C-alpha positions as semicolon CSV with decimal commas, in nm:
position;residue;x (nm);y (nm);z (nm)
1;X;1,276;-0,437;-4,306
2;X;1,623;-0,367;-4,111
3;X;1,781;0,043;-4,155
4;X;1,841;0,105;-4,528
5;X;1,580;-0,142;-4,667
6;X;1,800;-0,447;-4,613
7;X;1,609;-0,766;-4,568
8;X;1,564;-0,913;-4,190
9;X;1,791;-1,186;-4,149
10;X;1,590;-1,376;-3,882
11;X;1,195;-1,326;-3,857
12;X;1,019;-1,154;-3,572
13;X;0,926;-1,483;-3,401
14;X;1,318;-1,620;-3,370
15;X;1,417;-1,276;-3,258
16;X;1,125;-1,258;-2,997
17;X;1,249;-1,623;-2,874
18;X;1,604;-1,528;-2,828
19;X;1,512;-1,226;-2,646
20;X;1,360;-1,435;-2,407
21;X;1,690;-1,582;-2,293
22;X;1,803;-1,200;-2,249
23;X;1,768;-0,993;-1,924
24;X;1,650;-0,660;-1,951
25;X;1,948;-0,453;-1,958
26;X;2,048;-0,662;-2,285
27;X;1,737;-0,653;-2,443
28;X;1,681;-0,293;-2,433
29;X;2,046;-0,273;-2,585
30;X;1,990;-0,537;-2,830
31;X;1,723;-0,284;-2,918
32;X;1,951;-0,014;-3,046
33;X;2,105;-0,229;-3,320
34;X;1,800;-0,184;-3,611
35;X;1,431;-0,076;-3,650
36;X;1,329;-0,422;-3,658
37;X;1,500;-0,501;-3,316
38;X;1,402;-0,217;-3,178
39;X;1,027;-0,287;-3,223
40;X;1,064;-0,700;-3,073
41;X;1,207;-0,536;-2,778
42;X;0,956;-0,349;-2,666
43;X;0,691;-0,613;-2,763
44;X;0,416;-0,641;-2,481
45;X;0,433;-1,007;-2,491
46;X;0,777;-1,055;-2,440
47;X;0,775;-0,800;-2,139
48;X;0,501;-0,935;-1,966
49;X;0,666;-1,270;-1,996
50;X;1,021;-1,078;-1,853
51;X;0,791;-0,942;-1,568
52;X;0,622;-1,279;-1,460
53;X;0,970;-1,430;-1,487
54;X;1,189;-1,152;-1,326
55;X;0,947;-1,082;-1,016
56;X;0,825;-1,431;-0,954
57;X;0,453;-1,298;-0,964
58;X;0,217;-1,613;-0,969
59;X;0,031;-1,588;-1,298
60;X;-0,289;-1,565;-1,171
61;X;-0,222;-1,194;-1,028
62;X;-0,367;-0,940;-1,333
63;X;-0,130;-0,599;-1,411
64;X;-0,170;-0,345;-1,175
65;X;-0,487;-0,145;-1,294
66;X;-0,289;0,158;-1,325
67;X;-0,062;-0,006;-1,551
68;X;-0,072;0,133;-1,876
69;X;0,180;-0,175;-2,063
70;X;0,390;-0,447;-1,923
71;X;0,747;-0,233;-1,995
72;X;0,628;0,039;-1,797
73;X;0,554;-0,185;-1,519
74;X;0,846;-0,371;-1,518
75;X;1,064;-0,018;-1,516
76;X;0,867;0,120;-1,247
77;X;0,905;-0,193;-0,994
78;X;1,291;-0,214;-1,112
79;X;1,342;0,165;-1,095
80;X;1,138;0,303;-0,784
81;X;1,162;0,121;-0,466
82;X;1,377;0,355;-0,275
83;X;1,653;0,106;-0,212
84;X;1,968;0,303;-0,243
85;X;2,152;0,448;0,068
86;X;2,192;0,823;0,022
87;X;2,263;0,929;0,391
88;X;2,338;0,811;0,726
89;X;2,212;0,980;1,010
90;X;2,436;0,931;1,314
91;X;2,328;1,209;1,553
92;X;2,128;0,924;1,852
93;X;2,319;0,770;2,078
94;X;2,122;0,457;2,180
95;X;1,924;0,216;1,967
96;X;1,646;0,422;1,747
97;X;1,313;0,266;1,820
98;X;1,028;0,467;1,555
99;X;1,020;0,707;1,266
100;X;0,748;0,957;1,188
101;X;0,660;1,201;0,940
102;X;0,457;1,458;0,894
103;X;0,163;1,496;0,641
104;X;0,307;1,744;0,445
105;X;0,651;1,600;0,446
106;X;0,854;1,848;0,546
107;X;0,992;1,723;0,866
108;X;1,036;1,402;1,060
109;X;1,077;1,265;1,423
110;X;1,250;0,973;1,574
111;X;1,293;0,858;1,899
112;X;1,531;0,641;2,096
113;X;1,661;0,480;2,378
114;X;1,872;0,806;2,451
115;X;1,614;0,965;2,577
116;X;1,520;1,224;2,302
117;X;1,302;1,335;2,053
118;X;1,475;1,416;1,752
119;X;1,289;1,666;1,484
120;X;1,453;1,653;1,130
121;X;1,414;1,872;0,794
122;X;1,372;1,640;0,543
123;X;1,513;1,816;0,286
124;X;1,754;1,719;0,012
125;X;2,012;1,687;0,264
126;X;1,832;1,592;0,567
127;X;1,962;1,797;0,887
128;X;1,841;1,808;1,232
129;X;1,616;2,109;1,338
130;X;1,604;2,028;1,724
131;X;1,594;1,775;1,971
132;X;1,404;1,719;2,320
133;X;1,559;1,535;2,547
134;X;1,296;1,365;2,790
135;X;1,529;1,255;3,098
136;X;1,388;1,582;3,284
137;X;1,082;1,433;3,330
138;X;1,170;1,115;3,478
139;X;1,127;0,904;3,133
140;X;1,373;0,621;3,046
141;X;1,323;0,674;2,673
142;X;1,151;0,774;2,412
143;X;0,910;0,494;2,193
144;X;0,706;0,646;1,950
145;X;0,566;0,973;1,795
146;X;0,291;1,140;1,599
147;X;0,194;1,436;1,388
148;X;-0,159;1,597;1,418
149;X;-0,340;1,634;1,131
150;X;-0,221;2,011;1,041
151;X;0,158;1,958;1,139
152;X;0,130;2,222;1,416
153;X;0,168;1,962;1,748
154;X;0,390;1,659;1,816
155;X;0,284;1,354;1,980
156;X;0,553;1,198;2,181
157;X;0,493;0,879;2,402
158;X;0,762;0,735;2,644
159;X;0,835;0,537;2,928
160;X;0,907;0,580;3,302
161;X;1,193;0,535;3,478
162;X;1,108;0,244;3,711
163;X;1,149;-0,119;3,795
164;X;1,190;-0,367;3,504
165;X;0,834;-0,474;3,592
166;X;0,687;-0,158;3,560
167;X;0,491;-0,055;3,302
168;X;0,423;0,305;3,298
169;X;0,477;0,547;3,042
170;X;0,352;0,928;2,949
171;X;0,274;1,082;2,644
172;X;0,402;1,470;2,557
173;X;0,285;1,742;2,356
174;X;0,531;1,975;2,142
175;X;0,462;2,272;1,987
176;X;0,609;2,286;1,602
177;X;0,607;2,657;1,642
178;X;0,877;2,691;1,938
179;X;0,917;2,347;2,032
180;X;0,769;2,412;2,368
181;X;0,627;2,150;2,572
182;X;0,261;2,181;2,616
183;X;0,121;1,902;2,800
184;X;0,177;1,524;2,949
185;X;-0,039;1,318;2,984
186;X;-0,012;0,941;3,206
187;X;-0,049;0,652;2,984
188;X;-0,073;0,273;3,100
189;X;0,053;0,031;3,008
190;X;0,338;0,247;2,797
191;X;0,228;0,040;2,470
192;X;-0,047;0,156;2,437
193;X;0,138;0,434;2,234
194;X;-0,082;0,685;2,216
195;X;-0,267;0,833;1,913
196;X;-0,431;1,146;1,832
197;X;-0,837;1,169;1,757
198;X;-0,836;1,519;1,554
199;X;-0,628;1,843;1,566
200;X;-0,628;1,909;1,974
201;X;-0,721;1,589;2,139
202;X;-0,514;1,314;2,191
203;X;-0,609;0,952;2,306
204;X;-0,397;0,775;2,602
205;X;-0,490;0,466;2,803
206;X;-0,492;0,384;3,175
207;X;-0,473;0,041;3,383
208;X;-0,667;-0,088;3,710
209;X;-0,612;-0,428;3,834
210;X;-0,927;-0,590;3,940
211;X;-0,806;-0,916;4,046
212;X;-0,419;-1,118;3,932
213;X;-0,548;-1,185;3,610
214;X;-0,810;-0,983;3,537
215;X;-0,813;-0,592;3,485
216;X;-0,992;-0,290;3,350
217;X;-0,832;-0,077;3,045
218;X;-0,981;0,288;3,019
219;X;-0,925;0,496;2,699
220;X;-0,886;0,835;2,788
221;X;-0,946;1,173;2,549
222;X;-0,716;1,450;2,626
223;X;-0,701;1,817;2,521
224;X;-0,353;1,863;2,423
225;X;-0,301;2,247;2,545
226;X;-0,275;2,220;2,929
227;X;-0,008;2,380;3,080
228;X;0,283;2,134;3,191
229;X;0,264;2,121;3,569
230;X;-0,120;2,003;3,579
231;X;-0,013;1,666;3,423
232;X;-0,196;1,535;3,772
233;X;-0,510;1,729;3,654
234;X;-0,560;1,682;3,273
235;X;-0,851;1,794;3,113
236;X;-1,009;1,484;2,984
237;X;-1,327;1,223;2,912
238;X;-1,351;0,897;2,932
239;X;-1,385;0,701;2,578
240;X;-1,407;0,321;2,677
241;X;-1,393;0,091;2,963
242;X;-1,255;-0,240;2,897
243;X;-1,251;-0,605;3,117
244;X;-0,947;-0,788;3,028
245;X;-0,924;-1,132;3,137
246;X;-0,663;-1,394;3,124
247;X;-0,335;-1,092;3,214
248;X;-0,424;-0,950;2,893
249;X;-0,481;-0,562;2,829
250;X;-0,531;-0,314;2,588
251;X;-0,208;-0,172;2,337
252;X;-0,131;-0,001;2,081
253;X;-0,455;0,225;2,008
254;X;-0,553;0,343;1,627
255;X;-0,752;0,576;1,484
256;X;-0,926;0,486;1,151
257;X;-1,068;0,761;0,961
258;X;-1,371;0,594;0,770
259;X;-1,430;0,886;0,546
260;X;-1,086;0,835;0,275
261;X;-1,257;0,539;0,161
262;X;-1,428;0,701;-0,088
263;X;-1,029;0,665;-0,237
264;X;-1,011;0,368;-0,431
265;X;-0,699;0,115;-0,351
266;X;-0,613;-0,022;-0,684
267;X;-0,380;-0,277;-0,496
268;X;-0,656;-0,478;-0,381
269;X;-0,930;-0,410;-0,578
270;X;-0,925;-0,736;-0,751
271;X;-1,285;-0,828;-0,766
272;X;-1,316;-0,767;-0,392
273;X;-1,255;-1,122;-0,330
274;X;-1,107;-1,240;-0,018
275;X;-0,770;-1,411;-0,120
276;X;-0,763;-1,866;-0,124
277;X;-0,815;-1,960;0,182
278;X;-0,880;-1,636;0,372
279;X;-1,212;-1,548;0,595
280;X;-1,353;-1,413;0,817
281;X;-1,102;-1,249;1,075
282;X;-1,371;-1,166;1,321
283;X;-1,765;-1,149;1,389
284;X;-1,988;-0,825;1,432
285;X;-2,205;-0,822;1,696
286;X;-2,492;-0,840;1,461
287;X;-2,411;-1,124;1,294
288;X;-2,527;-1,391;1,569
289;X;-2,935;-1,384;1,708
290;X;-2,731;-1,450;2,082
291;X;-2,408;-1,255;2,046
292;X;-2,176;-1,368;2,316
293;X;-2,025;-1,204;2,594
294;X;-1,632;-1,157;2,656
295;X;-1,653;-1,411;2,892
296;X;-1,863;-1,633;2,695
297;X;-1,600;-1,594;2,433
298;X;-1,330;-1,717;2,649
299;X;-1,558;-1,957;2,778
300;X;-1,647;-2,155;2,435
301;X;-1,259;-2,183;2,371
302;X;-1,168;-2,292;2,699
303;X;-1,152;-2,594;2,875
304;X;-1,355;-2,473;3,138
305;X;-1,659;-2,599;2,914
306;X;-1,603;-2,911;3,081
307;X;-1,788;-2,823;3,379
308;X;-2,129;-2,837;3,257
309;X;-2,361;-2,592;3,057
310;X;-2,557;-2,557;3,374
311;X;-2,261;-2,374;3,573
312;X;-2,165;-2,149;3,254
313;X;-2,561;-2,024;3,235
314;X;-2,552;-1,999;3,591
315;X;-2,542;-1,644;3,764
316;X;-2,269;-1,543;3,991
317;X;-2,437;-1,637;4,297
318;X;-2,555;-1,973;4,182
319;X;-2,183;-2,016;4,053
320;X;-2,035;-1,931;4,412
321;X;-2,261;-2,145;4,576
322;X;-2,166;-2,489;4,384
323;X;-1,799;-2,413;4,462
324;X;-1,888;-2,364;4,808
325;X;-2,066;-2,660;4,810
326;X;-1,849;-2,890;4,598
327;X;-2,072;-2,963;4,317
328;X;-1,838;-2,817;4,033
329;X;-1,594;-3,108;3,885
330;X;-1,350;-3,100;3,808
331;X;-1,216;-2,874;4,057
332;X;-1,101;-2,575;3,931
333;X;-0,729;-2,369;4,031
334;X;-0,763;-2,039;4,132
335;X;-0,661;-1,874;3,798
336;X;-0,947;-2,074;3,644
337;X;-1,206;-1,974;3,953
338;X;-1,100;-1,627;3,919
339;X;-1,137;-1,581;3,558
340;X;-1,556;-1,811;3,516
341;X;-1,610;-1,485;3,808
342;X;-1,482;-1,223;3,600
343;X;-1,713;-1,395;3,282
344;X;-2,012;-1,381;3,520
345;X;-1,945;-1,060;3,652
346;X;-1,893;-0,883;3,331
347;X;-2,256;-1,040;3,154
348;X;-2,465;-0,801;3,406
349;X;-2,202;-0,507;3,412
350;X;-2,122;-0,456;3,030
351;X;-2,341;-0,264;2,822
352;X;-2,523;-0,402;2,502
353;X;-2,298;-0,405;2,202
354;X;-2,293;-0,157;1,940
355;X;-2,500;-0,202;1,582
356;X;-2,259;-0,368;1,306
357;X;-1,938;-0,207;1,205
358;X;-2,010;-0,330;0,837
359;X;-2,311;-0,095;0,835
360;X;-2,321;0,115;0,549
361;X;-2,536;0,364;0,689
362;X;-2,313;0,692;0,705
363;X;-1,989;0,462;0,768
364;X;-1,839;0,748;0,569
365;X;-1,816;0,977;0,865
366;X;-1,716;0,751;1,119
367;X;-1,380;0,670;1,302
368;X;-1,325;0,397;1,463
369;X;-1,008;0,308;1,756
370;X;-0,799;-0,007;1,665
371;X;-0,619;-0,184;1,919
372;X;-0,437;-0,525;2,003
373;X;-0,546;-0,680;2,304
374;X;-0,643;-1,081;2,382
375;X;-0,851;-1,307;2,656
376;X;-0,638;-1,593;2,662
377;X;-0,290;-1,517;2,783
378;X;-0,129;-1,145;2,826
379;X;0,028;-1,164;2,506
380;X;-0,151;-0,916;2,216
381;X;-0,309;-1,162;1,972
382;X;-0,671;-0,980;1,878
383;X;-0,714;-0,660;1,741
384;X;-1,051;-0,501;1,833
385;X;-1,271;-0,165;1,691
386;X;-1,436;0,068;1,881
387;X;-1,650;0,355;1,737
388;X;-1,566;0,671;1,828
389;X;-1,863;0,902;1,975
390;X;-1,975;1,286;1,779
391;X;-2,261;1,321;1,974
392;X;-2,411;1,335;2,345
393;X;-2,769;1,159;2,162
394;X;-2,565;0,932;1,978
395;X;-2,586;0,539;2,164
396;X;-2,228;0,455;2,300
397;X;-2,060;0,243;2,074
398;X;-1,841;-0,045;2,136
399;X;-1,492;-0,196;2,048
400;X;-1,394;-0,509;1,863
401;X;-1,119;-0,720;2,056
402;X;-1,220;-1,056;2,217
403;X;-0,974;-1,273;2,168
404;X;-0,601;-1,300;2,258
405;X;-0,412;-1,021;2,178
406;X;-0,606;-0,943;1,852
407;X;-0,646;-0,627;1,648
408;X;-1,020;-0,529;1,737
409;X;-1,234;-0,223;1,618
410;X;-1,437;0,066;1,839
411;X;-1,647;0,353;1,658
412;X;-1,592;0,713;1,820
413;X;-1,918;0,875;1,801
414;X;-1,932;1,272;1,803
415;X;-1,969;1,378;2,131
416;X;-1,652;1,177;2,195
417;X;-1,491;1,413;1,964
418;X;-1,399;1,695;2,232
419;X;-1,343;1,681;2,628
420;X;-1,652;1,899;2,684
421;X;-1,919;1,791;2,820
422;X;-2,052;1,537;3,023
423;X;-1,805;1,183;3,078
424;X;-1,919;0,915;2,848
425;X;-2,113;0,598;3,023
426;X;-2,075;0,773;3,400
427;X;-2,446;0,785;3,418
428;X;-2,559;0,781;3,767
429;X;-2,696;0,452;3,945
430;X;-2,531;0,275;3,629
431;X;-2,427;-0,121;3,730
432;X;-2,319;-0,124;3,341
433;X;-1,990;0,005;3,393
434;X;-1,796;-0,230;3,132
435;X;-1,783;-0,108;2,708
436;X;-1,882;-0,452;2,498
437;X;-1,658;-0,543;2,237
438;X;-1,753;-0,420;1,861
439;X;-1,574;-0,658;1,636
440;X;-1,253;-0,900;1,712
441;X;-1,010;-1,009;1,451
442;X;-0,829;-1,317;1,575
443;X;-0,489;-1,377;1,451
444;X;-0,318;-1,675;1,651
445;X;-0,021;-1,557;1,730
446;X;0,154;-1,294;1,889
447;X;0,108;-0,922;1,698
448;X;0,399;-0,721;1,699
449;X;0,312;-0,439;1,444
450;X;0,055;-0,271;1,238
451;X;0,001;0,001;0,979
452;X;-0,248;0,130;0,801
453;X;-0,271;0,209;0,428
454;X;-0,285;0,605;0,283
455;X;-0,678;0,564;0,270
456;X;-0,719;0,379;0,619
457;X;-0,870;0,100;0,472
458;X;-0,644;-0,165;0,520
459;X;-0,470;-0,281;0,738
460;X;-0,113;-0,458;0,738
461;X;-0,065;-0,686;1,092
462;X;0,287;-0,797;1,148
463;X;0,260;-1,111;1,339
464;X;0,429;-1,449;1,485
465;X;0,219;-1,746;1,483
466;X;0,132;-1,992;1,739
467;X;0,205;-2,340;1,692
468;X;-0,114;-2,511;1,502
469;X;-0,377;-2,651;1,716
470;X;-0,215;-2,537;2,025
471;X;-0,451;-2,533;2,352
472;X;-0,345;-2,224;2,606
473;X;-0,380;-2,361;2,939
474;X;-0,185;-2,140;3,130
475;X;-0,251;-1,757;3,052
476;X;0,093;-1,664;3,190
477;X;0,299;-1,945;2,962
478;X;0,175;-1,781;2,595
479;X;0,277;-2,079;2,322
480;X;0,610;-2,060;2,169
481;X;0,626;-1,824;1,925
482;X;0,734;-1,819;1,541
483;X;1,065;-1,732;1,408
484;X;0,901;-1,591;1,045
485;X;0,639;-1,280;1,095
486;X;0,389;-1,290;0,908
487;X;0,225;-0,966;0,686
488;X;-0,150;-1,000;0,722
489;X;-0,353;-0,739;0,500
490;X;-0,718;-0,723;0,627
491;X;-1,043;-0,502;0,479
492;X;-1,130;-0,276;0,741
493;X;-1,467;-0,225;0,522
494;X;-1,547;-0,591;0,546
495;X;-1,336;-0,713;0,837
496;X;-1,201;-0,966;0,622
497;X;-0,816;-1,084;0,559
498;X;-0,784;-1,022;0,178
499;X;-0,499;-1,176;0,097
500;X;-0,234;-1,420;0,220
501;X;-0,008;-1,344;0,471
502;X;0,310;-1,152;0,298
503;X;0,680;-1,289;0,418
504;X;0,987;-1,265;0,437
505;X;1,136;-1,093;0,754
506;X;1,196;-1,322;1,076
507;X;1,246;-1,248;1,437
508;X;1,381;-1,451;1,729
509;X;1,297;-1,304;2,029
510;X;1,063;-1,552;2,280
511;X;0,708;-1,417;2,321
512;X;0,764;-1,298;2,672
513;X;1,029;-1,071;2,520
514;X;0,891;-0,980;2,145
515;X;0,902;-0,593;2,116
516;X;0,694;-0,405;1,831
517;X;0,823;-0,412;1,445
518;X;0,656;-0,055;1,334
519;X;0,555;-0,102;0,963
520;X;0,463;0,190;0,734
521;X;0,232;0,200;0,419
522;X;0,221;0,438;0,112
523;X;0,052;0,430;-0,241
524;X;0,191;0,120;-0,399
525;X;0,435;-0,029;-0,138
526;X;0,412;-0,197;0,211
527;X;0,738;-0,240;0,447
528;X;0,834;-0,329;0,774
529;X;1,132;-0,356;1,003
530;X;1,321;-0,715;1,167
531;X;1,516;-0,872;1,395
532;X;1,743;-0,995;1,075
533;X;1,919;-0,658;1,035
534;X;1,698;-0,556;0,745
535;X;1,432;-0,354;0,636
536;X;1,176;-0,514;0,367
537;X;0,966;-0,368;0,123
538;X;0,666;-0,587;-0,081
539;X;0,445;-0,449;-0,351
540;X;0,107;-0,419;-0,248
541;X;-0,032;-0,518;-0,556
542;X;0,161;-0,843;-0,652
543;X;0,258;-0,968;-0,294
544;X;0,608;-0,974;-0,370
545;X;0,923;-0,869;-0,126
546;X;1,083;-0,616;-0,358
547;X;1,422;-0,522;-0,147
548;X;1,619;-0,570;0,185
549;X;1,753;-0,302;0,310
550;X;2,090;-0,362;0,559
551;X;2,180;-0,246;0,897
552;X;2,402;-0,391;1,135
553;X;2,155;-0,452;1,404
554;X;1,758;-0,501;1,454
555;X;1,531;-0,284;1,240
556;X;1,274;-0,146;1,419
557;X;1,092;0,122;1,226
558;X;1,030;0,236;0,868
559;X;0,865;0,545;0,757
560;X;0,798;0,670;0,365
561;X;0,761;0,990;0,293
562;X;0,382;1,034;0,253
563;X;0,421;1,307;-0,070
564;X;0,721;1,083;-0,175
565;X;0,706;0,724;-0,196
566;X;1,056;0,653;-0,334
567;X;1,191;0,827;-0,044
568;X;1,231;0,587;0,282
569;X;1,349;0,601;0,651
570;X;1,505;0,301;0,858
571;X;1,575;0,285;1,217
572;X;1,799;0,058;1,410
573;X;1,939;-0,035;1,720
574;X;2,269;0,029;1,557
575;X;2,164;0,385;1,652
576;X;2,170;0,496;1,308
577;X;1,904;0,660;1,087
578;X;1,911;0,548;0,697
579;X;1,776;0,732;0,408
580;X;1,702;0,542;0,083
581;X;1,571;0,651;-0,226
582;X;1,484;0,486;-0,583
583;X;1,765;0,433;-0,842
584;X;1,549;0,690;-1,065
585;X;1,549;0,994;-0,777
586;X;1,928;0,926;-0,719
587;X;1,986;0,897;-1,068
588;X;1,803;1,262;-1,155
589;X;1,946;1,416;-0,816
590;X;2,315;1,301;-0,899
591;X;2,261;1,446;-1,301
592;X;2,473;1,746;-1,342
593;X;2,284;1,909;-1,668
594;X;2,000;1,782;-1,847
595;X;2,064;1,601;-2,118
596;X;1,904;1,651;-2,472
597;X;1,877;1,271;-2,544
598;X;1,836;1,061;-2,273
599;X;1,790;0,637;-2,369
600;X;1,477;0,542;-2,285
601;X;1,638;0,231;-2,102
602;X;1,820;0,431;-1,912
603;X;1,731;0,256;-1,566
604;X;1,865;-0,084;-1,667
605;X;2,238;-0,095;-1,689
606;X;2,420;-0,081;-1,427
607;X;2,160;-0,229;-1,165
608;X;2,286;-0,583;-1,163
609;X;2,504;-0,708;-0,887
């Protein structure tokens, strides 16, 4: 019946049809006319058709668990991304390279090819509350920053003033109480970044060439109070020592805190199934009777294969001897001689792998180092896991990266926690002087960001793929890289990829040039940066790019507010910070009263372009 007991002219069912043909600004006011139209517009059906229609979800994908009916869905996707310009901050003068926030929100960093450190409120109007500028110390800019865990000390990593080759950097320590600088530490290569293990301690990395393409990476622990001018003196342990082979080396170190999974991440909790076509990113040691070596790794993907399964089993001796002698065919180049001794050398000098990451056997407490890295050309296309230590009784554990430039996985056990104590794996007499690999998840293609999600279980890999099928034969001439990036999401619980690769950003710089994309995380939404002037944002859940955000140059960071999703930070080489928020938080920040009656479809009109 229609208001005032008058007949329906048309039936539910033709109603429900031609609301189909509506968007939803019209059908919501279509739904102020009666009672009858009223209750069709709101019909379940017809929004969850609007939704699969409107969003381009694929079918297949279920509501988001949370969901509670397909309207509210649709409002909350339509009405929350934080895709509205509010502010422009203007106060850098050079290209802004990464955002940060803190955990409880309340403040911000950035840094930039100016040279400073830039500490914001974030309030309602965001202002700055003080900037360091780095130039004092000899840096050429500023990459990257970091909270601790209780907001009280800033982690700031930069880069040296030095030859266009060179590729030092140094990480600082700020106080959030005075803004005084604490410590620096040396950190090599600078992309390594820099991360911090717990409150006080702070993880940095350090470089020795061992031969033109082969090298050691050390991960270094670092106490951040030491006083400023004993940066030459720092109190510290070592965590890992790495071989790299092929020019490669570690970058861009992670810390995974093992204990929020006990947070469930309704995004991806679809059966726990790996997504069509996905696998197995990487191997745990345990998984094989015969695990492999690094170099036997590099070996099995190599041409080098070709010379015989006697030479690879041979020792190093044996090995030397043949060349010397002119039984190994066919003959090898230098690079290629250089790198079979590095293989051989590292079988007797690294130490035995660590027991599976996938163990389930207090995982809960663990934390584990992520980094890039890769074995067959310099550029990062591996990531690899190391545990981190608790204890001195506790067996050293290893990291995961084997392959090129890979994310890969290392547990921190607990006397790795803290400086004290004795240096990890400098046991006297020791010819094991080399930390075996943990877990390696191989990606094919040049990584250029990653992020983890609110509970540190996943984690989102921005990437450019290698050419299909392409064979590396020269570790210095990396394959041609990919125009679109690509959005891997892989279960740090399972080491799997979980879901196909998200896109929609590009870049076009050549591999030997690619800089890092930062990408950030929160509850329900993923986004990232790009060379295309604009930031991105997908939905977790339903794999879909939601909004672009514009700038007038590359986009190289993005950073929610972790206590405010809706709220979102871009950073750009047009020197300029921007702040977006959702339609609904500009909507109730912009309302000058409340009002008594408010339409409930409010958030429609007015959105379309």
């Amino acid at each position: 019946m229609m208001d005032g007991g008058v007949q329906p002219l048309l039936p539910d069912s033709i109603l429900f049809e031609i609301f189909l043909y509506l968007d939803c600004s019209d059908i919501l006011a279509a739904g102020l006319t009666c009672q009858q139209w009223h209750a069709v517009s709101l019909d379940e059906v017809l929004w969850k058709e609007l939704f699969y229609r409107y969003y381009r979800v694929e079918r297949e994908v279920p509501r988001h668990p949370a969901a509670t009916s397909w309207y509210e869905e649709f409002q909350r996707l339509y009405d929350t991304i934080p895709c509205v310009e509010v502010q422009t901050l203007k106060e850098h003068s050079d290209q802004v390279l990464h955002l940060s926030f803190s955990h409880n929100g309340f403040l911000f960093a950035s840094c930039s090819k100016d040279c400073t450190a830039k500490i914001w409120n974030n309030h309602l109007q965001i202002s700055l509350l003080h900037s360091a500028n780095m130039k004092a110390y000899n840096w050429s800019y500023t990459q990257f920053s970091q909270f601790n865990a209780d907001d009280s000390l800033l982690l700031v990593s930069g880069v040296f003033v030095g030859p266009r080759s060179s590729s030092s950097g140094e990480i600082a320590v700020i106080s959030l109480e005075n803004f005084s600088l604490l410590s620096r530490v040396r950190n090599k290569p600078y992309d390594v970044f820099g991360c911090w293990l717990n409150e006080t301690n702070l993880v940095s990395g350090n470089f020795h060439r061992i031969g033109y393409l082969t090298s050691c990476s050390v991960l270094w622990l670092n106490n951040a109070f030491q006083g400023v001018e004993s940066e030459n003196m720092n109190v510290v342990k070592r965590l890992f020592k790495i071989q790299n082979l092929n020019a490669s080396t570690i970058r861009t170190v992670m810390v995974v805190d093992c204990s929020r999974y006990d947070a469930p991440d309704l995004l991806l909790d679809r059966g726990e199934q790996p997504a069509e076509g996905a696998s197995s990113c990487g191997k745990s040691r345990e998984e094989d009777p015969a695990p492999p070596t690094q170099g036997e790794e590099l070996a099995a993907s190599e041409p080098l294969e070709a010379q015989g399964e006697a030479v690879a089993g041979d020792g190093l001796g044996s090995f030397l001897t043949d060349i010397i002698e002119g039984r190994v065919q066919p003959v090898m180049s230098e690079f290629e001689m250089e790198t079979k001794v590095a293989q051989l050398l590292a079988k007797s000098r690294t130490k035995p792998p660590a027991p599976s990451l996938l163990s389930t056997d207090g995982g809960g407490k663990k934390k584990y180092l992520i980094f890039t890295t890769g074995c067959l050309t310099y550029s990062p296309h591996q990531i690899e896991t190391e545990e981190c230590p608790e204890d001195s009784a506790a067996s050293h554990q290893r990291r995961l990266a084997l392959l090129p430039f890979a994310p890969g996985v290392k547990q921190i056990l607990p006397h790795q926690m803290t400086t004290t104590g004795p240096v990890l794996g400098e046991e006297r007499n020791s010819e094991r002087f080399f930390d075996a690999l943990d877990h390696v998840i191989e990606l094919h293609g040049h990584i250029i960001g990653m992020g983890l999600s609110p509970d540190h279980r996943y984690l989102y890999v921005n990437s450019r793929a290698w050419p299909r099928d392409c064979v590396i034969s020269d570790p210095l001439q990396p394959p041609p890289i990919a125009e679109e990036i690509d959005l891997h999401v892989l279960d740090l619980k399972t080491m799997k990829e979980v879901k196909r690769a998200l896109r929609a950003h590009r870049a076009y710089t050549p591999s030997g040039e690619s800089f890092f994309i930062f990408l950030d995380v929160s509850r329900d939404f993923v986004a990232s940066g790009a060379e295309d002037r604009h930031g991105y944002i997908w939905d977790r859940h339903y794999d879909i790019c939601l909004a672009k955000l514009r700038h007038e140059d590359v986009v190289n960071s993005v950073a929610f507010s972790p206590v405010e999703q809706e709220l979102l930070l871009t950073a750009s080489d047009d020197s300029t910070i921007k702040v977006w928020r959702s339609p609904r938080t500009v909507r109730l920040l912009q309302a000058q009263k409340p009002r008594l009656r408010r339409p409930f479809f409010s958030w429609a009109p007015n959105q379309r372009s």
